[in-house]
Short mmCIF file of C-alpha atoms (C1' of nucleotides) in Angstrom, two decimals:
data_model
loop_
_atom_site.label_atom_id
_atom_site.label_comp_id
_atom_site.label_asym_id
_atom_site.label_seq_id
_atom_site.Cartn_x
_atom_site.Cartn_y
_atom_site.Cartn_z
CA MET A 198 89.88 -28.30 273.99
CA MET A 199 86.93 -26.64 271.91
CA SER A 200 84.11 -27.96 273.60
CA LYS A 201 80.98 -28.51 271.36
CA LYS A 202 78.15 -27.60 271.76
CA LYS A 203 75.81 -30.11 272.74
CA GLU A 204 73.06 -31.57 270.18
CA THR A 205 70.68 -32.49 272.60
CA MET A 206 70.33 -32.63 276.56
CA GLY A 207 70.41 -36.17 276.85
CA ARG A 208 68.35 -38.08 279.31
CA GLN A 209 67.64 -35.75 281.93
CA ARG A 210 66.69 -36.83 285.52
CA ILE A 211 62.84 -36.62 286.07
CA PRO A 212 61.30 -36.62 289.48
CA MET A 213 59.08 -40.25 290.41
CA VAL A 214 56.36 -37.84 290.48
CA ARG A 215 53.17 -37.56 288.26
CA ILE A 216 53.87 -35.77 285.02
CA LYS A 217 52.41 -32.73 284.65
CA LYS A 218 52.10 -31.90 281.54
CA GLU A 219 49.90 -34.25 279.56
CA THR A 220 51.52 -34.36 276.45
CA HIS A 221 54.25 -35.16 277.69
CA ARG A 222 52.83 -37.44 280.12
CA GLN A 223 51.48 -39.49 277.04
CA VAL A 224 54.55 -40.00 275.36
CA THR A 225 56.10 -41.27 278.52
CA PHE A 226 53.84 -43.16 278.78
CA SER A 227 54.43 -44.83 275.61
CA LYS A 228 58.02 -45.07 275.51
CA ARG A 229 57.60 -46.44 278.86
CA ARG A 230 54.82 -48.96 278.12
CA ALA A 231 57.00 -50.63 275.11
CA GLY A 232 59.75 -51.07 277.43
CA LEU A 233 58.15 -52.86 280.71
CA PHE A 234 56.67 -54.73 277.61
CA LYS A 235 59.83 -55.71 276.11
CA LYS A 236 61.71 -56.38 279.81
CA ALA A 237 59.33 -59.15 280.32
CA SER A 238 59.35 -60.61 276.92
CA GLU A 239 63.23 -60.49 277.97
CA LEU A 240 62.26 -62.34 281.11
CA CYS A 241 60.00 -65.19 279.15
CA THR A 242 63.12 -66.06 276.88
CA LEU A 243 66.06 -65.63 278.94
CA CYS A 244 64.22 -67.36 281.75
CA GLY A 245 61.66 -69.46 280.35
CA ALA A 246 59.12 -67.50 282.54
CA GLU A 247 55.51 -67.16 282.07
CA VAL A 248 53.87 -63.65 282.54
CA GLY A 249 50.59 -61.73 281.90
CA ILE A 250 50.40 -57.76 281.95
CA ILE A 251 47.82 -56.22 281.45
CA VAL A 252 47.98 -51.61 281.72
CA TYR A 253 45.40 -49.32 281.71
CA SER A 254 46.38 -46.26 280.10
CA PRO A 255 45.97 -42.67 281.79
CA ALA A 256 42.77 -42.39 279.26
CA LYS A 257 42.38 -46.17 280.44
CA LYS A 258 42.90 -47.60 277.64
CA PRO A 259 43.94 -51.42 277.76
CA PHE A 260 46.97 -52.80 276.38
CA SER A 261 48.26 -56.25 277.51
CA PHE A 262 51.33 -58.67 277.20
CA GLY A 263 51.08 -62.01 277.47
CA HIS A 264 53.36 -64.85 277.23
CA PRO A 265 52.59 -67.71 276.14
CA SER A 266 49.30 -65.91 276.37
CA VAL A 267 47.68 -63.41 278.64
CA GLU A 268 44.22 -65.60 279.06
CA SER A 269 46.55 -68.55 280.45
CA VAL A 270 48.69 -66.94 282.66
CA LEU A 271 45.34 -65.12 284.05
CA ASP A 272 43.92 -68.23 284.72
CA ARG A 273 46.36 -70.08 286.39
CA TYR A 274 46.35 -67.46 288.51
CA LEU A 275 43.06 -67.50 288.61
CA SER A 276 42.56 -70.54 288.97
CA ARG A 277 45.12 -71.44 291.61
CA ASN A 278 43.37 -68.75 293.87
CA ASN A 279 40.42 -71.11 294.25
CA LEU A 280 41.52 -74.00 295.11
CA SER A 281 43.55 -74.09 298.33
CA ILE A 282 45.05 -70.27 299.58
CA ALA A 283 46.25 -71.05 303.23
CA GLN A 284 49.26 -73.28 301.68
CA GLU A 285 49.78 -71.51 298.72
CA GLN A 286 52.77 -69.22 298.49
CA LYS A 287 51.67 -65.81 298.62
CA PRO A 288 52.87 -63.90 295.30
CA GLN A 289 53.18 -60.34 296.10
CA GLY A 290 52.32 -59.37 300.47
CA ASN A 291 53.86 -62.46 302.07
CA THR A 292 57.25 -62.37 300.61
CA ALA A 293 58.14 -58.90 302.13
CA ALA A 294 57.54 -60.77 305.55
CA SER A 295 60.85 -62.92 305.05
CA GLY A 296 62.94 -60.06 303.28
CA VAL A 297 61.13 -56.90 302.69
CA LEU A 298 62.10 -55.71 299.14
CA ASN A 299 61.94 -51.98 298.67
CA MET A 300 59.59 -52.77 296.02
CA GLU A 301 57.02 -54.46 297.34
CA LEU A 302 57.07 -52.29 300.71
CA THR A 303 56.55 -49.62 298.32
CA GLN A 304 54.00 -50.79 296.28
CA ILE A 305 51.90 -52.47 299.67
CA VAL A 306 52.35 -48.48 301.15
CA SER A 307 50.90 -46.99 297.53
CA GLN A 308 47.99 -49.67 298.39
CA LEU A 309 46.91 -48.04 301.83
CA GLU A 310 47.13 -44.73 300.05
CA GLU A 311 44.87 -45.63 298.02
CA GLU A 312 42.86 -46.95 300.50
CA LYS A 313 43.14 -43.94 302.93
CA LYS A 314 41.84 -41.40 299.86
CA LYS A 315 38.65 -43.72 299.67
CA GLY A 316 38.18 -42.20 303.25
CA GLN A 317 40.40 -39.76 305.12
CA ALA A 318 37.33 -38.71 307.08
CA MET A 319 36.67 -42.29 308.57
CA ALA A 320 40.69 -42.51 309.45
CA GLU A 321 40.51 -39.39 311.62
CA MET A 322 37.60 -41.42 313.25
CA ARG A 323 38.89 -44.19 313.87
CA LYS A 324 41.83 -42.51 315.47
CA ALA A 325 39.63 -40.58 317.65
CA ASN A 326 38.23 -44.15 318.80
CA ALA A 327 37.82 -46.94 317.20
CA VAL A 328 35.14 -48.28 319.86
CA ARG A 329 32.93 -45.48 318.02
CA TRP A 330 33.25 -47.61 314.76
CA SER A 331 31.79 -50.22 315.43
CA MET A 332 28.43 -48.38 317.14
CA THR A 333 28.29 -46.73 313.83
CA ASN A 334 26.20 -47.81 310.72
CA TRP A 335 28.73 -48.75 308.19
CA TRP A 336 26.76 -51.52 306.59
CA GLU A 337 24.45 -49.19 305.76
CA ARG A 338 27.61 -47.34 303.46
CA PRO A 339 29.62 -49.20 300.47
CA VAL A 340 32.22 -51.19 300.64
CA GLU A 341 34.64 -49.16 298.85
CA GLU A 342 34.69 -46.76 301.28
CA MET A 343 35.83 -48.60 304.19
CA ASN A 344 39.54 -48.97 304.67
CA MET A 345 41.72 -52.17 305.57
CA VAL A 346 41.49 -51.79 309.55
CA GLN A 347 37.26 -51.26 308.56
CA LEU A 348 37.22 -54.54 306.75
CA GLN A 349 39.18 -56.30 309.13
CA GLU A 350 36.52 -55.76 311.55
CA MET A 351 33.72 -56.55 309.44
CA LYS A 352 35.76 -59.58 308.75
CA SER A 353 36.12 -60.39 312.25
CA ALA A 354 32.72 -59.80 312.96
CA LEU A 355 31.24 -61.72 310.28
CA VAL A 356 33.30 -64.53 311.52
CA GLU A 357 32.39 -64.05 315.17
CA LEU A 358 28.70 -64.33 314.20
CA MET A 359 29.10 -67.01 311.93
CA LYS A 360 30.80 -68.88 315.02
CA ILE A 361 27.59 -68.28 317.10
CA VAL A 362 24.82 -69.07 314.36
CA VAL A 363 26.64 -72.27 314.13
CA SER A 364 26.83 -72.65 317.84
CA GLU A 365 23.04 -71.09 318.33
CA THR A 366 21.97 -74.48 315.29
CA ILE A 367 24.21 -76.99 317.13
CA THR A 368 23.56 -76.47 320.67
CA GLY A 369 20.01 -75.20 320.94
CA LYS A 370 21.03 -72.20 323.56
CA PRO A 371 19.87 -68.81 323.12
CA LEU A 372 22.59 -66.16 321.53
CA GLY A 373 22.35 -63.76 324.15
CA LEU A 374 23.59 -60.71 321.74
CA ARG A 375 21.48 -57.80 322.18
CA MET A 376 21.35 -55.15 318.84
CA MET B 139 99.33 -44.12 282.73
CA MET B 140 99.04 -47.00 285.34
CA SER B 141 95.96 -49.22 284.29
CA LYS B 142 94.16 -49.77 286.89
CA LYS B 143 93.27 -54.07 287.74
CA LYS B 144 89.48 -53.68 286.92
CA GLU B 145 87.66 -55.32 289.95
CA THR B 146 84.82 -56.53 288.09
CA MET B 147 84.35 -57.66 284.78
CA GLY B 148 81.27 -54.95 284.97
CA ARG B 149 77.57 -56.01 282.89
CA GLN B 150 78.42 -58.39 280.13
CA ARG B 151 76.20 -58.71 276.93
CA ILE B 152 74.47 -61.89 277.11
CA PRO B 153 72.69 -63.33 274.24
CA MET B 154 68.91 -63.52 274.05
CA VAL B 155 68.36 -67.25 274.26
CA ARG B 156 67.07 -69.10 277.53
CA ILE B 157 69.78 -69.46 280.38
CA LYS B 158 71.54 -72.89 280.08
CA LYS B 159 72.78 -72.97 283.88
CA GLU B 160 70.30 -73.44 286.36
CA THR B 161 71.62 -71.64 289.22
CA HIS B 162 72.27 -68.65 286.98
CA ARG B 163 69.08 -68.17 285.03
CA GLN B 164 67.21 -68.30 288.91
CA VAL B 165 69.55 -65.28 290.12
CA THR B 166 68.33 -63.62 286.72
CA PHE B 167 65.06 -64.24 286.90
CA SER B 168 64.95 -62.21 290.89
CA LYS B 169 67.07 -59.49 289.54
CA ARG B 170 65.12 -59.22 286.27
CA ARG B 171 61.41 -59.60 288.22
CA ALA B 172 62.81 -56.98 290.77
CA GLY B 173 63.62 -54.69 287.46
CA LEU B 174 60.58 -55.61 286.04
CA PHE B 175 58.38 -54.72 289.33
CA LYS B 176 60.12 -51.34 289.59
CA LYS B 177 59.25 -50.39 285.75
CA ALA B 178 55.83 -50.91 286.56
CA SER B 179 56.12 -49.19 290.03
CA GLU B 180 57.12 -46.45 287.90
CA LEU B 181 55.12 -46.44 284.92
CA CYS B 182 52.28 -46.46 287.55
CA THR B 183 53.23 -42.99 289.66
CA LEU B 184 54.82 -41.34 286.31
CA CYS B 185 51.46 -42.11 284.13
CA GLY B 186 49.03 -42.77 286.62
CA ALA B 187 48.71 -45.74 284.58
CA GLU B 188 47.11 -48.96 286.37
CA VAL B 189 48.53 -51.82 286.20
CA GLY B 190 48.73 -55.90 286.78
CA ILE B 191 51.39 -58.45 286.42
CA ILE B 192 51.48 -62.20 286.99
CA VAL B 193 54.45 -64.06 286.46
CA TYR B 194 55.20 -67.66 286.72
CA SER B 195 59.08 -68.36 287.88
CA PRO B 196 60.98 -71.22 285.53
CA ALA B 197 59.89 -73.50 288.76
CA LYS B 198 56.24 -72.28 288.41
CA LYS B 199 56.27 -69.81 291.54
CA PRO B 200 54.15 -67.43 291.19
CA PHE B 201 54.20 -63.68 291.34
CA SER B 202 52.54 -60.62 290.85
CA PHE B 203 52.40 -56.72 290.40
CA GLY B 204 49.13 -54.32 290.98
CA HIS B 205 48.48 -51.23 291.15
CA PRO B 206 46.09 -50.11 292.79
CA SER B 207 46.05 -54.08 293.12
CA VAL B 208 46.44 -56.86 290.74
CA GLU B 209 42.57 -58.19 291.60
CA SER B 210 41.06 -54.90 290.49
CA VAL B 211 43.27 -54.68 287.91
CA LEU B 212 42.38 -58.70 286.35
CA ASP B 213 38.21 -57.68 287.37
CA ARG B 214 38.43 -54.70 285.07
CA TYR B 215 40.17 -56.64 282.15
CA LEU B 216 38.08 -59.44 282.61
CA SER B 217 34.35 -57.50 282.46
CA ARG B 218 35.52 -56.15 279.93
CA ASN B 219 36.32 -59.02 277.88
CA ASN B 220 33.26 -60.79 279.21
CA LEU B 221 31.44 -57.85 277.65
CA SER B 222 32.06 -57.06 274.01
CA ILE B 223 35.48 -58.29 272.48
CA ALA B 224 34.35 -57.92 269.22
CA GLN B 225 34.61 -54.50 269.45
CA GLU B 226 36.87 -53.72 272.05
CA GLN B 227 40.20 -51.98 271.03
CA LYS B 228 42.45 -53.98 270.81
CA PRO B 229 45.50 -54.20 272.96
CA GLN B 230 48.02 -56.01 271.36
CA GLY B 231 47.70 -56.81 267.79
CA ASN B 232 46.40 -53.62 266.22
CA THR B 233 49.58 -51.30 267.31
CA ALA B 234 51.49 -53.69 265.28
CA ALA B 235 49.32 -53.78 261.87
CA SER B 236 50.94 -50.15 261.25
CA GLY B 237 54.25 -50.39 262.91
CA VAL B 238 55.37 -53.85 263.26
CA LEU B 239 57.78 -54.71 266.34
CA ASN B 240 59.78 -57.82 266.20
CA MET B 241 58.38 -58.36 270.14
CA GLU B 242 54.63 -57.99 269.34
CA LEU B 243 54.80 -60.05 266.33
CA THR B 244 56.79 -63.05 268.29
CA GLN B 245 53.73 -62.47 270.90
CA ILE B 246 51.34 -62.16 268.82
CA VAL B 247 52.02 -65.58 266.75
CA SER B 248 52.98 -67.43 270.12
CA GLN B 249 49.04 -66.39 271.26
CA LEU B 250 47.51 -67.38 267.82
CA GLU B 251 49.00 -70.77 268.58
CA GLU B 252 48.26 -71.46 272.24
CA GLU B 253 44.44 -70.08 270.77
CA LYS B 254 44.28 -72.79 268.77
CA LYS B 255 45.80 -75.70 270.95
CA LYS B 256 43.64 -74.28 273.55
CA GLY B 257 40.05 -73.55 272.43
CA GLN B 258 37.75 -71.38 273.19
CA ALA B 259 36.79 -73.87 276.71
CA MET B 260 38.42 -70.54 278.44
CA ALA B 261 36.21 -68.28 278.89
CA GLU B 262 34.05 -71.08 280.13
CA MET B 263 36.92 -71.94 282.87
CA ARG B 264 36.91 -68.70 283.71
CA LYS B 265 33.00 -68.33 284.38
CA ALA B 266 33.00 -71.26 286.69
CA ASN B 267 35.41 -70.35 288.12
CA ALA B 268 34.07 -66.79 289.37
CA VAL B 269 31.32 -68.90 290.63
CA ARG B 270 33.40 -71.39 292.62
CA TRP B 271 35.49 -68.44 294.59
CA SER B 272 32.28 -67.42 296.25
CA MET B 273 31.90 -71.11 297.43
CA THR B 274 35.10 -71.22 299.07
CA ASN B 275 36.60 -70.45 302.71
CA TRP B 276 36.98 -67.00 302.20
CA TRP B 277 36.84 -66.20 305.41
CA GLU B 278 40.28 -67.94 306.13
CA ARG B 279 41.96 -65.51 304.33
CA PRO B 280 43.49 -62.03 304.48
CA VAL B 281 40.68 -59.42 304.09
CA GLU B 282 44.26 -57.72 302.39
CA GLU B 283 43.86 -60.46 299.54
CA MET B 284 40.19 -59.82 298.66
CA ASN B 285 39.14 -57.58 295.95
CA MET B 286 36.28 -55.54 295.72
CA VAL B 287 33.30 -58.36 294.60
CA GLN B 288 34.75 -60.67 297.03
CA LEU B 289 34.06 -57.50 299.39
CA GLN B 290 30.81 -56.99 298.53
CA GLU B 291 29.96 -60.33 298.86
CA MET B 292 31.32 -60.63 302.41
CA LYS B 293 29.59 -57.34 303.32
CA SER B 294 25.99 -58.89 302.21
CA ALA B 295 26.88 -61.86 303.44
CA LEU B 296 27.29 -60.41 307.01
CA VAL B 297 24.43 -58.05 306.86
CA GLU B 298 21.85 -61.09 305.92
CA LEU B 299 23.20 -63.05 308.49
CA MET B 300 22.89 -59.49 310.87
CA LYS B 301 19.28 -59.92 310.05
CA ILE B 302 18.83 -63.35 310.69
CA VAL B 303 20.36 -63.22 314.39
CA VAL B 304 18.13 -60.27 314.90
CA SER B 305 15.24 -61.89 313.38
CA GLU B 306 15.75 -65.07 315.54
CA THR B 307 16.04 -63.26 318.87
CA ILE B 308 13.03 -61.38 318.08
CA THR B 309 10.65 -63.83 316.87
CA GLY B 310 12.52 -67.56 318.47
CA LYS B 311 12.63 -69.32 315.39
CA PRO B 312 15.25 -71.52 314.90
CA LEU B 313 17.84 -69.81 312.02
CA GLY B 314 17.41 -73.04 309.66
CA LEU B 315 21.18 -72.46 308.40
CA ARG B 316 23.47 -75.47 307.34
CA MET B 317 27.10 -74.71 307.68
"C1'" DC C 17 68.33 -67.12 298.11
"C1'" DG C 18 68.85 -61.28 299.09
"C1'" DG C 19 72.44 -57.38 299.60
"C1'" DC C 20 76.19 -55.03 297.96
"C1'" DC C 21 80.07 -53.64 294.35
"C1'" DT C 22 81.61 -52.39 289.64
"C1'" DA C 23 82.26 -51.65 285.09
"C1'" DT C 24 78.89 -51.61 281.02
"C1'" DG C 25 75.06 -52.66 278.33
"C1'" DT C 26 70.39 -50.82 277.91
"C1'" DA C 27 66.44 -47.53 278.17
"C1'" DT C 28 64.84 -43.29 277.83
"C1'" DA C 29 63.77 -37.69 278.30
"C1'" DA C 30 64.30 -33.62 275.34
"C1'" DC C 31 64.44 -33.16 270.69
"C1'" DT C 32 63.78 -33.14 265.43
"C1'" DA C 33 60.60 -34.27 261.51
"C1'" DT D 276 50.78 -40.26 267.17
"C1'" DT D 277 54.93 -42.44 265.86
"C1'" DA D 278 60.38 -42.66 264.05
"C1'" DG D 279 65.58 -41.28 264.79
"C1'" DT D 280 69.12 -39.10 267.64
"C1'" DT D 281 72.32 -37.77 271.31
"C1'" DA D 282 73.54 -37.77 275.34
"C1'" DT D 283 72.89 -39.42 280.31
"C1'" DA D 284 70.28 -41.74 283.75
"C1'" DC D 285 69.19 -46.45 285.23
"C1'" DA D 286 69.78 -51.57 285.23
"C1'" DT D 287 72.04 -55.58 285.53
"C1'" DA D 288 75.62 -59.33 284.98
"C1'" DG D 289 79.60 -60.96 287.16
"C1'" DG D 290 81.68 -61.61 291.83
"C1'" DC D 291 81.39 -61.57 296.66
"C1'" DC D 292 78.75 -62.03 300.88
#
DNA sequence: CGGCCTATGTATAACTA
DNA sequence: TTAGTTATACATAGGCC
């Protein structure tokens, strides 16, 4: 059998990491964005789902897809969040609690990595000793630099403070805080 | 040649119309939603894009994907829209102007119809929602679900509270808070 | 539901125009 | 940039747990 020379290399496997070559990345972005939107539209027609997608290109150019419209889906999402959050079925994080999808995990991980990037030095600090953190003047720093753990602590601190304040206003007792 | 009996039918082609069978539709929704989110995550890692997706299942259950987070992408999109809509580079419409894809056309048509139906009260609603958010009991929610703006507010609230508490402990004056 | 399987439909990487 | 082509990698319909 004469092996005919292949005209193209065909689709090649590519590693799932940021594509280095600028032009190549741009082309891939365009094609995959189109593919993503097509998949979305198919999901809509096949299953009668409502979908809203917002994409920012590496060059920060905005693209969007929506059915019936971006606005309607967004509005629904936002207003839902404002009503009652506790009993609402959690969209992303909590579905993972019952049966963890790899993808969801990946997403969470990537978000955590983002957090890490924001304050690497802080991660070190926290490792060294968590106590010292509570004595540093984090409130003089931008929120963006805090990681999740610190934000959690900030939240508890605030909630505790609120309890104390409420208690004080009701009972009239002194706070007993030292700062 | 012994033709081995095929174990499965393999993937079959399906018409691009709403799947009638309820159970089948549900299964397809789950699978394709997972696929959509995976494609999105790949777009993010390969091209460094930012993506936010909101999906409502046929049963109106919400699902979302976001990188770095749904909130951050949404915030960016909304704030951008609030600034200047006119001169903004149109996300979806204009690519169709040069070479019209069926999908994009379909989408645009449906969106136009939606817009007509709903009118312009949406922007108003969104603003109202933003305000309403700041008055909801965010402290009962996990930190992870808050976006930057909300975290900023949380921080200021905490700092303000601290000031008040400190002031109280020093001056002995009542707090004058109502909760 | 979500996982796992296989056969097959599709999306797309690499290239060309 | 966007538009085809081709060869392949990947997603997924249909089944079964």
